[in-house]
């Protein structure tokens, strides 16, 4: 009787796990490693890389960049930097220079990379879009070595998970730009256009399996592996279910 009870239970268990394996995955978990290469815009001459580690809503953002404008008004040049969201998730091409003045302004780049989702400010300074133009909370100088851990807003996390987040570092040297670089900024008229225009840009993507330096894989890939594993288990139990039904019927025939 005990063996019969176990065999009777097998079909229900097998069917339940087969259905579980076929069910849609849970909502996407963005936890994992992301990265981008920061390429120059507006012939800035700069280059860099950015990494984002997500653990739930906790983000660690690292940016290393060099070749940026070094000084502004006799002081280290402040380079405001952001994660932009809500658009195509791309860096603008030269065609984005709609007015043909030789500089892709932040506004002209907007259709490609979107609005500010997170301000990558220094220390405990405000990380919201409202701090996006605050030069006092930006890293400064021709080289950036930035690493901060903070609670990231859901809109930015969703954009990272969806592949539509873009890291942008702003601030050009007017001396290396066309004449328009000294005209008033489209964002802050008290500053020259070059000061607020993008210098570096990179579209964020999931890091290769295994993570970047940390050994942490991307959330989407981990979720896919788990789903495949669950489907495989369901398939094995489905086979066990068929075998159990066959054994029950054969035993009943013998006993009958």
Short mmCIF file of C-alpha atoms in Angstrom, two decimals:
data_model
loop_
_atom_site.label_atom_id
_atom_site.label_comp_id
_atom_site.label_asym_id
_atom_site.label_seq_id
_atom_site.Cartn_x
_atom_site.Cartn_y
_atom_site.Cartn_z
CA UNK A 1 0.00 0.00 0.00
CA UNK A 2 2.83 2.40 0.79
CA UNK A 3 4.42 1.86 -2.63
CA UNK A 4 1.03 2.32 -4.28
CA UNK A 5 0.52 5.64 -2.46
CA UNK A 6 3.90 6.90 -3.62
CA UNK A 7 3.15 5.92 -7.21
CA UNK A 8 -0.26 7.58 -7.07
CA UNK A 9 1.34 10.76 -5.81
CA UNK A 10 3.94 10.75 -8.59
CA UNK A 11 1.59 11.83 -11.42
CA UNK A 12 0.40 14.90 -9.48
CA UNK A 13 3.94 15.90 -8.48
CA UNK A 14 5.24 15.43 -12.00
CA UNK A 15 2.42 17.39 -13.63
CA UNK A 16 2.76 20.20 -11.11
CA UNK A 17 6.46 20.68 -11.80
CA UNK A 18 6.02 20.37 -15.56
CA UNK A 19 3.49 23.21 -15.39
CA UNK A 20 5.83 25.19 -13.16
CA UNK A 21 8.63 24.75 -15.65
CA UNK A 22 6.42 25.95 -18.49
CA UNK A 23 5.01 28.93 -16.58
CA UNK A 24 6.24 32.43 -17.40
CA UNK A 25 9.32 33.59 -15.48
CA UNK A 26 8.99 35.97 -12.57
CA UNK A 27 9.45 39.70 -13.15
CA UNK A 28 12.98 40.44 -14.34
CA UNK A 29 15.55 40.84 -11.58
CA UNK A 30 18.15 43.40 -12.67
CA UNK A 31 20.69 42.30 -10.05
CA UNK A 32 24.01 41.57 -11.71
CA UNK A 33 26.90 43.19 -13.55
CA UNK A 34 26.70 45.77 -16.33
CA UNK A 35 29.32 47.72 -18.24
CA UNK A 36 30.04 50.08 -21.10
CA UNK A 37 32.95 51.54 -22.99
CA UNK A 38 32.81 55.32 -22.94
CA UNK A 39 33.59 56.70 -26.39
CA UNK A 40 34.36 60.31 -27.22
CA UNK A 41 31.71 62.69 -28.51
CA UNK A 42 32.40 66.07 -30.06
CA UNK A 43 36.04 65.14 -30.65
CA UNK A 44 36.71 65.44 -26.93
CA UNK A 45 39.80 63.23 -27.13
CA UNK A 46 38.66 61.41 -23.99
CA UNK A 47 38.04 57.73 -23.34
CA UNK A 48 36.88 55.58 -20.47
CA UNK A 49 34.84 52.70 -19.09
CA UNK A 50 31.95 52.37 -16.66
CA UNK A 51 30.73 49.44 -14.56
CA UNK A 52 27.48 49.07 -12.66
CA UNK A 53 26.90 46.36 -10.06
CA UNK A 54 23.27 45.97 -8.99
CA UNK A 55 22.16 44.09 -5.89
CA UNK A 56 18.45 44.77 -5.66
CA UNK A 57 18.21 48.55 -5.50
CA UNK A 58 21.79 48.98 -4.26
CA UNK A 59 24.12 50.11 -7.02
CA UNK A 60 27.88 50.42 -7.13
CA UNK A 61 28.94 52.59 -10.05
CA UNK A 62 32.57 52.83 -11.15
CA UNK A 63 33.84 55.17 -13.85
CA UNK A 64 37.41 55.49 -15.04
CA UNK A 65 38.07 58.11 -17.71
CA UNK A 66 40.98 60.14 -19.00
CA UNK A 67 41.74 62.78 -21.60
CA UNK A 68 38.94 65.10 -20.46
CA UNK A 69 39.17 68.88 -20.28
CA UNK A 70 41.52 69.68 -17.40
CA UNK A 71 40.71 73.24 -16.30
CA UNK A 72 37.76 75.59 -16.27
CA UNK A 73 38.15 79.23 -15.23
CA UNK A 74 41.47 78.46 -13.54
CA UNK A 75 40.17 75.50 -11.51
CA UNK A 76 39.87 71.75 -12.14
CA UNK A 77 37.19 71.25 -14.79
CA UNK A 78 33.95 69.83 -13.28
CA UNK A 79 32.47 67.02 -15.36
CA UNK A 80 28.83 66.35 -14.54
CA UNK A 81 27.97 62.75 -15.32
CA UNK A 82 24.70 60.87 -15.46
CA UNK A 83 22.88 57.71 -16.39
CA UNK A 84 20.40 58.83 -19.04
CA UNK A 85 17.17 56.90 -19.60
CA UNK A 86 13.86 56.91 -21.44
CA UNK A 87 14.93 56.99 -25.09
CA UNK A 88 16.67 54.72 -27.60
CA UNK A 89 19.51 53.67 -25.33
CA UNK A 90 22.05 54.90 -27.88
CA UNK A 91 24.84 57.45 -28.13
CA UNK A 92 24.16 60.16 -30.73
CA UNK A 93 25.82 60.07 -34.12
CA UNK A 94 27.16 63.13 -35.93
CA UNK A 95 23.75 63.50 -37.56
CA UNK A 96 22.40 64.63 -34.18
CA UNK A 97 24.00 68.06 -34.74
CA UNK A 98 20.76 69.50 -36.08
CA UNK A 99 21.81 73.14 -36.28
CA UNK A 100 25.13 72.29 -37.91
CA UNK A 101 27.25 74.32 -35.48
CA UNK A 102 29.79 71.52 -35.11
CA UNK A 103 28.78 70.52 -31.57
CA UNK A 104 26.25 67.94 -30.46
CA UNK A 105 24.62 69.66 -27.51
CA UNK A 106 23.01 67.79 -24.63
CA UNK A 107 19.60 68.70 -26.02
CA UNK A 108 20.47 67.43 -29.50
CA UNK A 109 21.68 64.15 -28.00
CA UNK A 110 18.48 63.73 -26.00
CA UNK A 111 16.50 61.71 -28.58
CA UNK A 112 19.27 59.09 -28.52
CA UNK A 113 20.03 58.78 -24.80
CA UNK A 114 17.04 60.41 -23.09
CA UNK A 115 16.71 62.41 -19.89
CA UNK A 116 18.72 62.14 -16.70
CA UNK A 117 17.71 59.14 -14.60
CA UNK A 118 20.53 59.27 -12.05
CA UNK A 119 23.16 61.91 -11.37
CA UNK A 120 26.53 60.31 -10.67
CA UNK A 121 27.57 62.80 -8.03
CA UNK A 122 30.44 62.50 -5.59
CA UNK A 123 29.97 61.17 -2.06
CA UNK A 124 26.60 61.59 -0.36
CA UNK A 125 25.51 64.35 -2.74
CA UNK A 126 22.09 64.18 -4.40
CA UNK A 127 21.87 61.45 -7.05
CA UNK A 128 18.52 62.58 -8.46
CA UNK A 129 18.02 64.35 -11.81
CA UNK A 130 17.62 67.64 -9.91
CA UNK A 131 21.38 67.60 -9.22
CA UNK A 132 22.19 67.03 -12.87
CA UNK A 133 23.66 70.49 -13.49
CA UNK A 134 25.26 71.02 -10.07
CA UNK A 135 28.94 71.52 -10.86
CA UNK A 136 29.86 71.40 -7.17
CA UNK A 137 29.02 67.68 -6.86
CA UNK A 138 30.78 66.57 -10.05
CA UNK A 139 34.21 64.94 -10.28
CA UNK A 140 36.79 67.37 -11.65
CA UNK A 141 39.96 67.33 -13.71
CA UNK A 142 41.14 65.56 -16.83
CA UNK A 143 40.95 62.13 -15.17
CA UNK A 144 38.00 60.55 -13.39
CA UNK A 145 38.33 57.71 -10.87
CA UNK A 146 34.80 57.43 -9.54
CA UNK A 147 33.27 54.72 -7.36
CA UNK A 148 30.11 55.21 -5.32
CA UNK A 149 27.55 52.86 -3.74
CA UNK A 150 24.02 54.17 -3.27
CA UNK A 151 20.33 53.31 -3.56
CA UNK A 152 19.31 53.69 -7.19
CA UNK A 153 15.82 54.74 -8.28
CA UNK A 154 13.58 52.16 -9.94
CA UNK A 155 13.31 54.02 -13.25
CA UNK A 156 17.08 53.85 -13.78
CA UNK A 157 17.21 50.20 -12.70
CA UNK A 158 14.44 49.34 -15.17
CA UNK A 159 16.30 51.13 -17.97
CA UNK A 160 19.50 49.23 -17.17
CA UNK A 161 17.58 45.94 -17.23
CA UNK A 162 15.84 46.89 -20.50
CA UNK A 163 19.06 47.92 -22.22
CA UNK A 164 18.05 51.58 -22.60
CA UNK A 165 20.42 53.18 -20.06
CA UNK A 166 23.33 55.33 -21.26
CA UNK A 167 26.23 56.79 -19.26
CA UNK A 168 27.14 60.31 -20.36
CA UNK A 169 30.02 62.47 -19.09
CA UNK A 170 29.73 66.17 -19.96
CA UNK A 171 32.18 69.02 -20.33
CA UNK A 172 34.29 70.05 -23.32
CA UNK A 173 37.24 72.39 -23.58
CA UNK A 174 35.95 75.39 -25.58
CA UNK A 175 39.47 75.91 -26.94
CA UNK A 176 39.30 72.60 -28.81
CA UNK A 177 35.77 73.09 -30.13
CA UNK A 178 34.26 75.07 -33.01
CA UNK A 179 33.42 78.71 -32.37
CA UNK A 180 29.94 77.72 -31.22
CA UNK A 181 31.53 76.19 -28.12
CA UNK A 182 31.84 79.65 -26.59
CA UNK A 183 28.19 80.57 -27.23
CA UNK A 184 25.70 80.31 -24.33
CA UNK A 185 24.79 76.79 -23.23
CA UNK A 186 21.37 75.46 -24.19
CA UNK A 187 21.00 74.31 -20.56
CA UNK A 188 22.74 77.01 -18.52
CA UNK A 189 23.12 80.25 -20.49
CA UNK A 190 25.64 81.55 -17.94
CA UNK A 191 28.04 78.82 -19.10
CA UNK A 192 29.50 78.24 -22.57
CA UNK A 193 27.86 75.57 -24.72
CA UNK A 194 30.98 73.41 -24.55
CA UNK A 195 30.79 73.22 -20.76
CA UNK A 196 27.48 71.33 -20.71
CA UNK A 197 27.79 69.33 -23.93
CA UNK A 198 28.64 65.61 -23.85
CA UNK A 199 32.27 64.50 -23.97
CA UNK A 200 31.88 60.75 -23.38
CA UNK A 201 29.02 58.35 -23.96
CA UNK A 202 28.39 54.62 -23.61
CA UNK A 203 25.29 52.44 -23.84
CA UNK A 204 25.03 50.14 -20.82
CA UNK A 205 24.83 46.39 -21.42
CA UNK A 206 24.95 43.24 -19.32
CA UNK A 207 28.49 42.13 -18.57
CA UNK A 208 29.67 38.80 -19.99
CA UNK A 209 28.73 35.67 -18.01
CA UNK A 210 30.90 35.50 -14.92
CA UNK A 211 30.65 39.22 -14.28
CA UNK A 212 33.26 41.97 -14.40
CA UNK A 213 36.03 41.43 -11.87
CA UNK A 214 33.52 40.32 -9.23
CA UNK A 215 32.50 36.95 -10.67
CA UNK A 216 28.85 38.02 -10.60
CA UNK A 217 26.84 37.09 -13.67
CA UNK A 218 24.06 39.11 -15.29
CA UNK A 219 20.59 38.74 -13.78
CA UNK A 220 18.87 37.91 -17.05
CA UNK A 221 21.24 35.07 -17.86
CA UNK A 222 20.96 33.62 -14.37
CA UNK A 223 17.17 33.71 -14.66
CA UNK A 224 17.28 31.91 -18.00
CA UNK A 225 19.51 29.20 -16.60
CA UNK A 226 17.19 28.71 -13.66
CA UNK A 227 14.17 28.48 -15.97
CA UNK A 228 15.93 25.89 -18.11
CA UNK A 229 16.88 23.91 -15.03
CA UNK A 230 13.32 23.92 -13.74
CA UNK A 231 12.00 22.82 -17.13
CA UNK A 232 14.50 19.97 -17.18
CA UNK A 233 13.41 18.81 -13.73
CA UNK A 234 9.80 18.99 -14.84
CA UNK A 235 10.64 16.87 -17.87
CA UNK A 236 12.33 14.21 -15.75
CA UNK A 237 9.37 14.05 -13.39
CA UNK A 238 6.99 13.86 -16.35
CA UNK A 239 8.88 10.73 -17.45
CA UNK A 240 8.61 9.38 -13.92
CA UNK A 241 4.87 10.08 -14.01
CA UNK A 242 4.38 8.01 -17.16
CA UNK A 243 6.42 5.18 -15.67
CA UNK A 244 4.37 5.31 -12.47
CA UNK A 245 1.07 5.10 -14.31
CA UNK A 246 2.36 2.16 -16.37
CA UNK A 247 3.47 0.28 -13.24
CA UNK A 248 0.14 0.86 -11.51
CA UNK A 249 -1.83 -0.44 -14.47
CA UNK A 250 0.42 -3.49 -14.83
CA UNK A 251 0.16 -4.28 -11.12
CA UNK A 252 -3.64 -3.95 -11.24
CA UNK A 253 -3.79 -6.30 -14.21
CA UNK A 254 -1.68 -8.90 -12.41
CA UNK A 255 -3.65 -8.62 -9.17
CA UNK A 256 -6.92 -8.75 -11.12
#
